[in-house]
mmCIF file of C-alpha atoms in Angstrom:
data_model
loop_
_atom_site.group_PDB
_atom_site.id
_atom_site.type_symbol
_atom_site.label_atom_id
_atom_site.label_comp_id
_atom_site.label_asym_id
_atom_site.label_seq_id
_atom_site.Cartn_x
_atom_site.Cartn_y
_atom_site.Cartn_z
ATOM 1 C CA UNK A 21 52.089 129.726 119.077
ATOM 2 C CA UNK A 22 50.903 132.748 120.176
ATOM 3 C CA UNK A 23 50.589 131.542 123.513
ATOM 4 C CA UNK A 24 53.930 129.820 123.883
ATOM 5 C CA UNK A 25 57.547 131.648 123.895
ATOM 6 C CA UNK A 26 60.366 129.692 122.285
ATOM 7 C CA UNK A 27 62.891 128.710 125.413
ATOM 8 C CA UNK A 28 65.709 126.577 123.697
ATOM 9 C CA UNK A 29 66.748 125.440 120.514
ATOM 10 C CA UNK A 30 69.031 122.052 120.603
ATOM 11 C CA UNK A 31 70.048 120.154 117.422
ATOM 12 C CA UNK A 32 68.104 116.332 117.637
ATOM 13 C CA UNK A 33 70.229 112.918 118.256
ATOM 14 C CA UNK A 34 70.931 111.508 115.232
ATOM 15 C CA UNK A 35 68.773 109.034 113.544
ATOM 16 C CA UNK A 36 65.520 111.284 114.770
ATOM 17 C CA UNK A 37 65.319 113.652 111.721
ATOM 18 C CA UNK A 38 65.497 112.862 107.924
ATOM 19 C CA UNK A 39 69.013 112.486 107.985
ATOM 20 C CA UNK A 40 69.318 109.364 109.089
ATOM 21 C CA UNK A 41 71.759 107.728 111.495
ATOM 22 C CA UNK A 42 74.947 108.006 109.900
ATOM 23 C CA UNK A 43 77.867 107.241 111.860
ATOM 24 C CA UNK A 44 80.114 110.059 110.236
ATOM 25 C CA UNK A 45 79.959 113.188 112.291
ATOM 26 C CA UNK A 46 79.788 115.303 109.402
ATOM 27 C CA UNK A 47 79.313 114.882 105.905
ATOM 28 C CA UNK A 48 82.691 114.993 105.804
ATOM 29 C CA UNK A 49 84.086 111.553 106.780
ATOM 30 C CA UNK A 50 87.281 111.582 104.904
ATOM 31 C CA UNK A 51 88.664 114.688 106.345
ATOM 32 C CA UNK A 52 92.704 115.759 107.789
ATOM 33 C CA UNK A 53 93.061 115.061 111.706
ATOM 34 C CA UNK A 54 94.147 118.423 112.052
ATOM 35 C CA UNK A 55 91.315 120.084 109.976
ATOM 36 C CA UNK A 56 89.660 122.840 111.432
ATOM 37 C CA UNK A 57 85.695 123.030 112.325
ATOM 38 C CA UNK A 58 84.125 126.497 112.316
ATOM 39 C CA UNK A 59 80.305 126.019 113.119
ATOM 40 C CA UNK A 60 78.773 129.457 112.402
ATOM 41 C CA UNK A 61 75.750 130.590 114.176
ATOM 42 C CA UNK A 62 73.335 133.344 113.551
ATOM 43 C CA UNK A 63 74.200 135.380 116.025
ATOM 44 C CA UNK A 64 77.789 134.325 115.466
ATOM 45 C CA UNK A 65 80.371 137.747 114.178
ATOM 46 C CA UNK A 66 81.805 137.354 110.958
ATOM 47 C CA UNK A 67 84.773 139.356 112.108
ATOM 48 C CA UNK A 68 85.794 136.941 114.899
ATOM 49 C CA UNK A 69 85.150 133.518 112.729
ATOM 50 C CA UNK A 70 87.621 135.307 109.881
ATOM 51 C CA UNK A 71 90.606 136.349 112.787
ATOM 52 C CA UNK A 72 90.435 132.161 114.233
ATOM 53 C CA UNK A 73 90.471 130.826 110.332
ATOM 54 C CA UNK A 74 92.515 132.941 108.835
ATOM 55 C CA UNK A 75 94.846 132.498 112.040
ATOM 56 C CA UNK A 76 94.680 128.844 112.193
ATOM 57 C CA UNK A 77 94.845 128.405 108.148
ATOM 58 C CA UNK A 78 98.027 130.523 108.341
ATOM 59 C CA UNK A 79 99.968 127.109 109.811
ATOM 60 C CA UNK A 80 101.372 124.860 107.769
ATOM 61 C CA UNK A 81 100.259 122.121 110.293
ATOM 62 C CA UNK A 82 96.046 123.015 109.651
ATOM 63 C CA UNK A 83 95.166 121.756 105.830
ATOM 64 C CA UNK A 84 91.890 121.989 106.115
ATOM 65 C CA UNK A 85 88.871 123.601 108.033
ATOM 66 C CA UNK A 86 85.255 123.275 107.490
ATOM 67 C CA UNK A 87 82.475 126.097 107.820
ATOM 68 C CA UNK A 88 79.345 125.048 108.906
ATOM 69 C CA UNK A 89 76.242 126.544 109.349
ATOM 70 C CA UNK A 90 72.349 125.907 109.217
ATOM 71 C CA UNK A 91 69.038 127.635 108.983
ATOM 72 C CA UNK A 92 69.739 131.463 109.359
ATOM 73 C CA UNK A 93 73.250 130.868 109.627
ATOM 74 C CA UNK A 94 73.796 129.825 106.077
ATOM 75 C CA UNK A 95 74.788 133.217 104.769
ATOM 76 C CA UNK A 96 76.715 133.824 107.248
ATOM 77 C CA UNK A 97 78.253 130.428 106.365
ATOM 78 C CA UNK A 98 79.078 131.058 102.631
ATOM 79 C CA UNK A 99 80.352 134.858 103.473
ATOM 80 C CA UNK A 100 83.258 133.264 105.677
ATOM 81 C CA UNK A 101 84.062 130.853 103.019
ATOM 82 C CA UNK A 102 83.994 133.290 100.103
ATOM 83 C CA UNK A 103 86.403 135.753 101.832
ATOM 84 C CA UNK A 104 88.761 133.135 103.164
ATOM 85 C CA UNK A 105 89.155 132.068 99.303
ATOM 86 C CA UNK A 106 89.898 135.861 99.034
ATOM 87 C CA UNK A 107 92.519 135.904 101.543
ATOM 88 C CA UNK A 108 94.301 132.911 100.836
ATOM 89 C CA UNK A 109 94.704 131.510 96.834
ATOM 90 C CA UNK A 110 94.702 127.874 96.272
ATOM 91 C CA UNK A 111 92.079 126.325 98.118
ATOM 92 C CA UNK A 112 90.279 123.732 96.772
ATOM 93 C CA UNK A 113 86.203 123.667 97.475
ATOM 94 C CA UNK A 114 83.641 121.396 98.272
ATOM 95 C CA UNK A 115 79.885 122.106 99.176
ATOM 96 C CA UNK A 116 77.787 119.858 101.101
ATOM 97 C CA UNK A 117 73.994 120.391 101.391
ATOM 98 C CA UNK A 118 71.780 118.767 103.516
ATOM 99 C CA UNK A 119 69.047 118.839 106.350
ATOM 100 C CA UNK A 120 69.539 118.684 110.164
ATOM 101 C CA UNK A 121 66.733 117.892 112.749
ATOM 102 C CA UNK A 122 65.653 121.020 115.001
ATOM 103 C CA UNK A 123 64.077 120.219 118.564
ATOM 104 C CA UNK A 124 62.480 124.001 119.502
ATOM 105 C CA UNK A 125 61.161 123.665 123.075
ATOM 106 C CA UNK A 126 57.894 126.031 123.904
ATOM 107 C CA UNK A 127 56.499 127.018 127.049
ATOM 108 C CA UNK A 128 52.722 128.340 127.760
ATOM 109 C CA UNK A 129 52.517 131.548 128.620
ATOM 110 C CA UNK A 130 50.850 132.738 131.816
ATOM 111 C CA UNK A 131 47.035 133.658 131.195
ATOM 112 C CA UNK A 132 45.605 137.036 131.737
ATOM 113 C CA UNK A 133 47.306 140.761 130.985
ATOM 114 C CA UNK A 134 49.599 140.922 134.317
ATOM 115 C CA UNK A 135 51.684 137.464 134.820
ATOM 116 C CA UNK A 136 51.236 135.160 137.040
ATOM 117 C CA UNK A 137 53.942 133.558 139.765
ATOM 118 C CA UNK A 138 55.738 130.562 138.951
ATOM 119 C CA UNK A 139 54.581 127.820 139.206
ATOM 120 C CA UNK A 140 55.554 125.440 142.339
ATOM 121 C CA UNK A 141 58.186 123.351 142.117
ATOM 122 C CA UNK A 142 56.009 120.395 141.773
ATOM 123 C CA UNK A 143 53.719 121.818 139.126
ATOM 124 C CA UNK A 144 56.099 122.365 136.001
ATOM 125 C CA UNK A 145 54.782 124.365 133.263
ATOM 126 C CA UNK A 146 53.177 123.269 130.517
ATOM 127 C CA UNK A 147 55.528 122.956 127.548
ATOM 128 C CA UNK A 148 55.684 122.225 123.355
ATOM 129 C CA UNK A 149 58.056 120.020 121.757
ATOM 130 C CA UNK A 150 58.347 120.892 118.260
ATOM 131 C CA UNK A 151 61.242 118.770 115.455
ATOM 132 C CA UNK A 152 62.231 120.741 112.229
ATOM 133 C CA UNK A 153 64.213 120.030 109.685
ATOM 134 C CA UNK A 154 66.337 122.946 108.874
ATOM 135 C CA UNK A 155 68.354 123.356 105.849
ATOM 136 C CA UNK A 156 72.300 122.961 106.696
ATOM 137 C CA UNK A 157 75.215 124.007 104.480
ATOM 138 C CA UNK A 158 78.385 122.820 105.154
ATOM 139 C CA UNK A 159 81.761 124.077 103.027
ATOM 140 C CA UNK A 160 85.061 122.066 103.274
ATOM 141 C CA UNK A 161 88.745 124.345 102.070
ATOM 142 C CA UNK A 162 91.467 122.582 101.851
ATOM 143 C CA UNK A 163 94.990 123.195 101.147
ATOM 144 C CA UNK A 164 95.267 119.811 99.164
ATOM 145 C CA UNK A 165 93.832 118.986 95.998
ATOM 146 C CA UNK A 166 90.251 116.967 96.374
ATOM 147 C CA UNK A 167 89.220 114.686 93.858
ATOM 148 C CA UNK A 168 87.261 116.664 90.981
ATOM 149 C CA UNK A 169 84.747 114.092 90.489
ATOM 150 C CA UNK A 170 82.585 114.209 93.464
ATOM 151 C CA UNK A 171 79.086 116.617 93.147
ATOM 152 C CA UNK A 172 79.383 120.205 95.247
ATOM 153 C CA UNK A 173 83.609 120.779 93.972
ATOM 154 C CA UNK A 174 84.768 123.804 92.976
ATOM 155 C CA UNK A 175 88.791 124.584 91.655
ATOM 156 C CA UNK A 176 90.507 127.128 93.289
ATOM 157 C CA UNK A 177 90.411 130.675 92.327
ATOM 158 C CA UNK A 178 92.731 131.829 89.098
ATOM 159 C CA UNK A 179 95.074 134.514 90.323
ATOM 160 C CA UNK A 180 93.733 138.085 89.718
ATOM 161 C CA UNK A 181 95.461 139.318 86.890
ATOM 162 C CA UNK A 182 95.818 143.378 86.199
ATOM 163 C CA UNK A 183 92.986 144.979 86.009
ATOM 164 C CA UNK A 184 92.315 145.711 81.918
ATOM 165 C CA UNK A 185 91.047 149.996 83.099
ATOM 166 C CA UNK A 186 94.388 150.585 85.327
ATOM 167 C CA UNK A 187 96.221 148.920 82.071
ATOM 168 C CA UNK A 188 94.776 151.081 79.215
ATOM 169 C CA UNK A 189 93.208 153.854 81.053
ATOM 170 C CA UNK A 190 90.680 156.348 79.303
ATOM 171 C CA UNK A 191 90.693 160.282 79.814
ATOM 172 C CA UNK A 192 87.988 162.895 78.973
ATOM 173 C CA UNK A 193 90.609 165.010 76.949
ATOM 174 C CA UNK A 194 92.083 162.246 74.535
ATOM 175 C CA UNK A 195 88.297 161.854 73.098
ATOM 176 C CA UNK A 196 87.889 165.657 72.676
ATOM 177 C CA UNK A 197 86.516 167.900 75.373
ATOM 178 C CA UNK A 198 82.524 168.316 74.288
ATOM 179 C CA UNK A 199 82.540 171.210 76.690
ATOM 180 C CA UNK A 200 84.973 173.218 75.269
ATOM 181 C CA UNK A 201 83.146 173.442 71.607
ATOM 182 C CA UNK A 202 79.851 174.081 73.560
ATOM 183 C CA UNK A 203 80.952 176.734 75.406
ATOM 184 C CA UNK A 204 82.072 177.844 71.656
ATOM 185 C CA UNK A 205 78.978 177.497 70.339
ATOM 186 C CA UNK A 206 77.326 179.543 72.845
ATOM 187 C CA UNK A 207 79.670 182.420 72.660
ATOM 188 C CA UNK A 208 78.695 182.783 68.798
ATOM 189 C CA UNK A 209 74.914 183.562 69.574
ATOM 190 C CA UNK A 210 74.822 186.888 70.815
ATOM 191 C CA UNK A 211 72.552 187.528 74.041
ATOM 192 C CA UNK A 212 69.055 189.503 74.040
ATOM 193 C CA UNK A 213 70.957 192.395 75.702
ATOM 194 C CA UNK A 214 74.032 192.124 72.894
ATOM 195 C CA UNK A 215 71.454 191.700 70.278
ATOM 196 C CA UNK A 216 69.354 195.061 71.371
ATOM 197 C CA UNK A 217 72.171 197.358 71.704
ATOM 198 C CA UNK A 218 73.644 196.702 68.640
ATOM 199 C CA UNK A 219 70.583 197.085 66.946
ATOM 200 C CA UNK A 220 70.069 200.791 68.617
ATOM 201 C CA UNK A 221 74.155 201.735 67.461
#
């Protein structure tokens, strides 16, 4: 593929890949009508995604939100879901992992070191279409209880309690300061100059 450059990448129509032709638009067919769908892309900013997601979930009418991403965007998808769970407690989670068909269109590069003029309108450049199956991740976060028997279910995170370090602080002075003992031991042994002066006296 060194003589080609990728022109665009688009999702293949349903039924053309390994997923098959499902009637449901996504992995969650029984979503509430007011559910928010956040499509995470490779170039998406996590700050912008979370700002919209947090504002949407703060509304009482919004009961669920779905973060979905494929390929290199799966890492950002997990990050957005985990941060939102920390900001808003009591969210039930269901995770779905599948494969999505993506069609990449590649166009041939002009031969030679210098770029040649563009082809005439009636002579399109040679192109190549590649169909790839990339991993796709969808995470559902719901304020309402979900079926715990379904695969990929995670219960809400428990409320964080007080930290053990804050309730039982430890201090070096309470355990004894070893530096003081080391200093006393050093002072008990005279230095080279002090020992010589005592012998001459």
